[in-house]
Amino acid sequence: MTDRITVLVTGEPIDVTSHELAVADRAAGAVVSFAGVVRDHDGGRGVVELEYEGHPSAGDVLAEIAAEIAAEPAVHALAVSHRVGRLEIGDVALAAAISTSHRADAFLLCARLVDEVKARLPVWKRQVFTDGEEEWVNCP
């Protein structure tokens, strides 16, 4: 279990390297990071931009998810951020990093962190397609 947790929901660009540095630990034999990057397509359609809108509770929910994963005994440190606002193709929308003593734990826990964020974070995505149409995704 760790108390070294970095969590951020921001309208500013996010950087995976800063997340890796935030979880650096002399006892860690593994640092695994993830970058969720805006791609130029979805479902066979071209995408030109995304916009993420977050509920006011998004920061609290992200902190809750991070604390749950950080409570695992293998975790030395954890950092996770989700971006809101307008993003371009290639921008990082979700960054995560975890340090543990062993690689298997780091891979497993980073994947679990990303999956929990995607499942529970109250952030909705508007996609704009190359044909000018748009849609909201993960919107209740």
PDB file of C-alpha atoms in Angstrom:
ATOM      1  CA  MET A   1       0.000   0.000   0.000  1.00  0.00           C
ATOM      2  CA  THR A   2       1.235   3.485  -0.837  1.00  0.00           C
ATOM      3  CA  ASP A   3       0.369   7.033  -0.001  1.00  0.00           C
ATOM      4  CA  ARG A   4       2.304   8.273  -3.048  1.00  0.00           C
ATOM      5  CA  ILE A   5      -0.610   9.028  -5.337  1.00  0.00           C
ATOM      6  CA  THR A   6      -0.771  11.739  -7.985  1.00  0.00           C
ATOM      7  CA  VAL A   7      -4.214  12.452  -9.494  1.00  0.00           C
ATOM      8  CA  LEU A   8      -5.328  15.190 -11.880  1.00  0.00           C
ATOM      9  CA  VAL A   9      -8.302  16.054 -14.098  1.00  0.00           C
ATOM     10  CA  THR A  10      -7.129  18.974 -16.212  1.00  0.00           C
ATOM     11  CA  GLY A  11      -7.769  21.036 -19.298  1.00  0.00           C
ATOM     12  CA  GLU A  12      -4.001  21.283 -19.883  1.00  0.00           C
ATOM     13  CA  PRO A  13      -1.911  18.822 -21.935  1.00  0.00           C
ATOM     14  CA  ILE A  14      -0.730  15.812 -19.947  1.00  0.00           C
ATOM     15  CA  ASP A  15       2.610  14.075 -20.274  1.00  0.00           C
ATOM     16  CA  VAL A  16       3.281  10.397 -19.632  1.00  0.00           C
ATOM     17  CA  THR A  17       6.944  11.005 -18.785  1.00  0.00           C
ATOM     18  CA  SER A  18       5.960  13.236 -15.862  1.00  0.00           C
ATOM     19  CA  HIS A  19       3.755  10.402 -14.588  1.00  0.00           C
ATOM     20  CA  GLU A  20       6.663   7.951 -14.822  1.00  0.00           C
ATOM     21  CA  LEU A  21       8.886  10.377 -12.892  1.00  0.00           C
ATOM     22  CA  ALA A  22       6.188  10.826 -10.247  1.00  0.00           C
ATOM     23  CA  VAL A  23       6.196   7.092  -9.485  1.00  0.00           C
ATOM     24  CA  ALA A  24       9.970   6.585  -9.518  1.00  0.00           C
ATOM     25  CA  ASP A  25      11.080   4.659  -6.466  1.00  0.00           C
ATOM     26  CA  ARG A  26      14.438   3.076  -5.557  1.00  0.00           C
ATOM     27  CA  ALA A  27      12.633  -0.087  -4.426  1.00  0.00           C
ATOM     28  CA  ALA A  28      10.701  -0.437  -7.689  1.00  0.00           C
ATOM     29  CA  GLY A  29      11.922  -2.929 -10.237  1.00  0.00           C
ATOM     30  CA  ALA A  30       9.158  -1.992 -12.651  1.00  0.00           C
ATOM     31  CA  VAL A  31       7.429   1.139 -13.853  1.00  0.00           C
ATOM     32  CA  VAL A  32       4.580   0.599 -16.287  1.00  0.00           C
ATOM     33  CA  SER A  33       2.879   3.525 -17.967  1.00  0.00           C
ATOM     34  CA  PHE A  34      -0.053   3.994 -20.301  1.00  0.00           C
ATOM     35  CA  ALA A  35      -0.922   6.765 -22.730  1.00  0.00           C
ATOM     36  CA  GLY A  36      -4.477   6.904 -24.063  1.00  0.00           C
ATOM     37  CA  VAL A  37      -3.945   8.868 -27.273  1.00  0.00           C
ATOM     38  CA  VAL A  38      -6.586  10.484 -29.486  1.00  0.00           C
ATOM     39  CA  ARG A  39      -6.672   8.495 -32.727  1.00  0.00           C
ATOM     40  CA  ASP A  40      -7.882   9.582 -36.163  1.00  0.00           C
ATOM     41  CA  HIS A  41     -10.651   6.986 -36.506  1.00  0.00           C
ATOM     42  CA  ASP A  42     -13.410   5.186 -34.646  1.00  0.00           C
ATOM     43  CA  GLY A  43     -15.707   2.469 -35.906  1.00  0.00           C
ATOM     44  CA  GLY A  44     -14.434   2.804 -39.463  1.00  0.00           C
ATOM     45  CA  ARG A  45     -15.030   6.570 -39.555  1.00  0.00           C
ATOM     46  CA  GLY A  46     -12.415   9.301 -39.656  1.00  0.00           C
ATOM     47  CA  VAL A  47     -12.179  11.487 -36.554  1.00  0.00           C
ATOM     48  CA  VAL A  48     -10.866  15.079 -36.639  1.00  0.00           C
ATOM     49  CA  GLU A  49     -11.194  16.050 -32.969  1.00  0.00           C
ATOM     50  CA  LEU A  50     -12.499  15.059 -29.566  1.00  0.00           C
ATOM     51  CA  GLU A  51     -13.894  16.995 -26.683  1.00  0.00           C
ATOM     52  CA  TYR A  52     -14.110  15.591 -23.164  1.00  0.00           C
ATOM     53  CA  GLU A  53     -16.536  17.009 -20.645  1.00  0.00           C
ATOM     54  CA  GLY A  54     -16.223  16.019 -17.016  1.00  0.00           C
ATOM     55  CA  HIS A  55     -18.755  16.018 -14.204  1.00  0.00           C
ATOM     56  CA  PRO A  56     -17.692  18.214 -11.242  1.00  0.00           C
ATOM     57  CA  SER A  57     -17.104  14.997  -9.252  1.00  0.00           C
ATOM     58  CA  ALA A  58     -14.574  13.639 -11.791  1.00  0.00           C
ATOM     59  CA  GLY A  59     -11.539  14.588  -9.695  1.00  0.00           C
ATOM     60  CA  ASP A  60     -12.978  12.921  -6.610  1.00  0.00           C
ATOM     61  CA  VAL A  61     -13.898   9.774  -8.533  1.00  0.00           C
ATOM     62  CA  LEU A  62     -10.422   9.613 -10.073  1.00  0.00           C
ATOM     63  CA  ALA A  63      -8.877   9.985  -6.605  1.00  0.00           C
ATOM     64  CA  GLU A  64     -11.115   7.189  -5.296  1.00  0.00           C
ATOM     65  CA  ILE A  65     -10.097   4.842  -8.103  1.00  0.00           C
ATOM     66  CA  ALA A  66      -6.419   5.698  -7.595  1.00  0.00           C
ATOM     67  CA  ALA A  67      -6.669   5.053  -3.850  1.00  0.00           C
ATOM     68  CA  GLU A  68      -8.271   1.648  -4.450  1.00  0.00           C
ATOM     69  CA  ILE A  69      -5.453   0.547  -6.758  1.00  0.00           C
ATOM     70  CA  ALA A  70      -2.778   2.122  -4.537  1.00  0.00           C
ATOM     71  CA  ALA A  71      -4.102   0.062  -1.613  1.00  0.00           C
ATOM     72  CA  GLU A  72      -2.715  -3.060  -3.294  1.00  0.00           C
ATOM     73  CA  PRO A  73       0.384  -4.150  -1.326  1.00  0.00           C
ATOM     74  CA  ALA A  74       2.554  -4.346  -4.466  1.00  0.00           C
ATOM     75  CA  VAL A  75       2.165  -0.653  -5.376  1.00  0.00           C
ATOM     76  CA  HIS A  76       5.040   1.692  -4.556  1.00  0.00           C
ATOM     77  CA  ALA A  77       3.500   4.753  -6.262  1.00  0.00           C
ATOM     78  CA  LEU A  78       0.741   5.629  -8.717  1.00  0.00           C
ATOM     79  CA  ALA A  79      -0.022   8.601 -10.975  1.00  0.00           C
ATOM     80  CA  VAL A  80      -3.080   9.085 -13.176  1.00  0.00           C
ATOM     81  CA  SER A  81      -4.551  12.026 -15.094  1.00  0.00           C
ATOM     82  CA  HIS A  82      -7.464  12.545 -17.465  1.00  0.00           C
ATOM     83  CA  ARG A  83      -7.769  15.501 -19.766  1.00  0.00           C
ATOM     84  CA  VAL A  84     -10.945  17.474 -20.411  1.00  0.00           C
ATOM     85  CA  GLY A  85     -11.705  20.046 -23.084  1.00  0.00           C
ATOM     86  CA  ARG A  86     -10.918  19.991 -26.801  1.00  0.00           C
ATOM     87  CA  LEU A  87      -8.183  17.574 -27.901  1.00  0.00           C
ATOM     88  CA  GLU A  88      -6.463  17.116 -31.229  1.00  0.00           C
ATOM     89  CA  ILE A  89      -5.401  13.884 -32.901  1.00  0.00           C
ATOM     90  CA  GLY A  90      -2.282  12.626 -31.093  1.00  0.00           C
ATOM     91  CA  ASP A  91      -3.023  14.364 -27.778  1.00  0.00           C
ATOM     92  CA  VAL A  92      -2.893  12.280 -24.595  1.00  0.00           C
ATOM     93  CA  ALA A  93      -6.351  11.990 -23.038  1.00  0.00           C
ATOM     94  CA  LEU A  94      -5.448   9.555 -20.223  1.00  0.00           C
ATOM     95  CA  ALA A  95      -2.027   9.006 -18.657  1.00  0.00           C
ATOM     96  CA  ALA A  96      -1.237   6.469 -15.957  1.00  0.00           C
ATOM     97  CA  ALA A  97       1.902   5.069 -14.336  1.00  0.00           C
ATOM     98  CA  ILE A  98       2.502   2.572 -11.541  1.00  0.00           C
ATOM     99  CA  SER A  99       5.682   1.379  -9.866  1.00  0.00           C
ATOM    100  CA  THR A 100       6.019  -2.009  -8.186  1.00  0.00           C
ATOM    101  CA  SER A 101       8.847  -4.353  -7.283  1.00  0.00           C
ATOM    102  CA  HIS A 102       8.032  -6.778 -10.111  1.00  0.00           C
ATOM    103  CA  ARG A 103       6.862  -6.313 -13.716  1.00  0.00           C
ATOM    104  CA  ALA A 104       3.907  -8.709 -13.594  1.00  0.00           C
ATOM    105  CA  ASP A 105       2.298  -6.697 -10.793  1.00  0.00           C
ATOM    106  CA  ALA A 106       3.006  -3.412 -12.582  1.00  0.00           C
ATOM    107  CA  PHE A 107       1.403  -4.566 -15.848  1.00  0.00           C
ATOM    108  CA  LEU A 108      -1.614  -6.051 -14.091  1.00  0.00           C
ATOM    109  CA  LEU A 109      -2.249  -3.069 -11.819  1.00  0.00           C
ATOM    110  CA  CYS A 110      -1.742  -0.442 -14.525  1.00  0.00           C
ATOM    111  CA  ALA A 111      -4.237  -2.282 -16.752  1.00  0.00           C
ATOM    112  CA  ARG A 112      -6.690  -2.487 -13.852  1.00  0.00           C
ATOM    113  CA  LEU A 113      -6.262   1.242 -13.161  1.00  0.00           C
ATOM    114  CA  VAL A 114      -6.969   2.162 -16.791  1.00  0.00           C
ATOM    115  CA  ASP A 115      -9.967  -0.194 -16.976  1.00  0.00           C
ATOM    116  CA  GLU A 116     -11.475   1.242 -13.782  1.00  0.00           C
ATOM    117  CA  VAL A 117     -10.999   4.821 -15.008  1.00  0.00           C
ATOM    118  CA  LYS A 118     -12.664   3.993 -18.322  1.00  0.00           C
ATOM    119  CA  ALA A 119     -15.558   2.249 -16.544  1.00  0.00           C
ATOM    120  CA  ARG A 120     -16.233   4.683 -13.705  1.00  0.00           C
ATOM    121  CA  LEU A 121     -14.938   8.179 -14.444  1.00  0.00           C
ATOM    122  CA  PRO A 122     -17.824  10.583 -15.173  1.00  0.00           C
ATOM    123  CA  VAL A 123     -16.246  12.012 -18.330  1.00  0.00           C
ATOM    124  CA  TRP A 124     -18.071  12.087 -21.641  1.00  0.00           C
ATOM    125  CA  LYS A 125     -16.541  12.258 -25.106  1.00  0.00           C
ATOM    126  CA  ARG A 126     -17.806  14.160 -28.151  1.00  0.00           C
ATOM    127  CA  GLN A 127     -16.292  12.944 -31.404  1.00  0.00           C
ATOM    128  CA  VAL A 128     -16.267  15.047 -34.557  1.00  0.00           C
ATOM    129  CA  PHE A 129     -15.994  13.010 -37.741  1.00  0.00           C
ATOM    130  CA  THR A 130     -14.413  13.935 -41.071  1.00  0.00           C
ATOM    131  CA  ASP A 131     -17.889  14.206 -42.654  1.00  0.00           C
ATOM    132  CA  GLY A 132     -18.883  16.901 -40.117  1.00  0.00           C
ATOM    133  CA  GLU A 133     -21.161  14.663 -38.066  1.00  0.00           C
ATOM    134  CA  GLU A 134     -20.563  14.292 -34.347  1.00  0.00           C
ATOM    135  CA  GLU A 135     -21.611  11.986 -31.525  1.00  0.00           C
ATOM    136  CA  TRP A 136     -21.360  11.784 -27.760  1.00  0.00           C
ATOM    137  CA  VAL A 137     -19.861   8.582 -26.365  1.00  0.00           C
ATOM    138  CA  ASN A 138     -20.299   7.160 -22.828  1.00  0.00           C
ATOM    139  CA  CYS A 139     -22.983   9.736 -22.199  1.00  0.00           C
ATOM    140  CA  PRO A 140     -25.928   8.709 -20.018  1.00  0.00           C
TER     141      PRO A 140
END
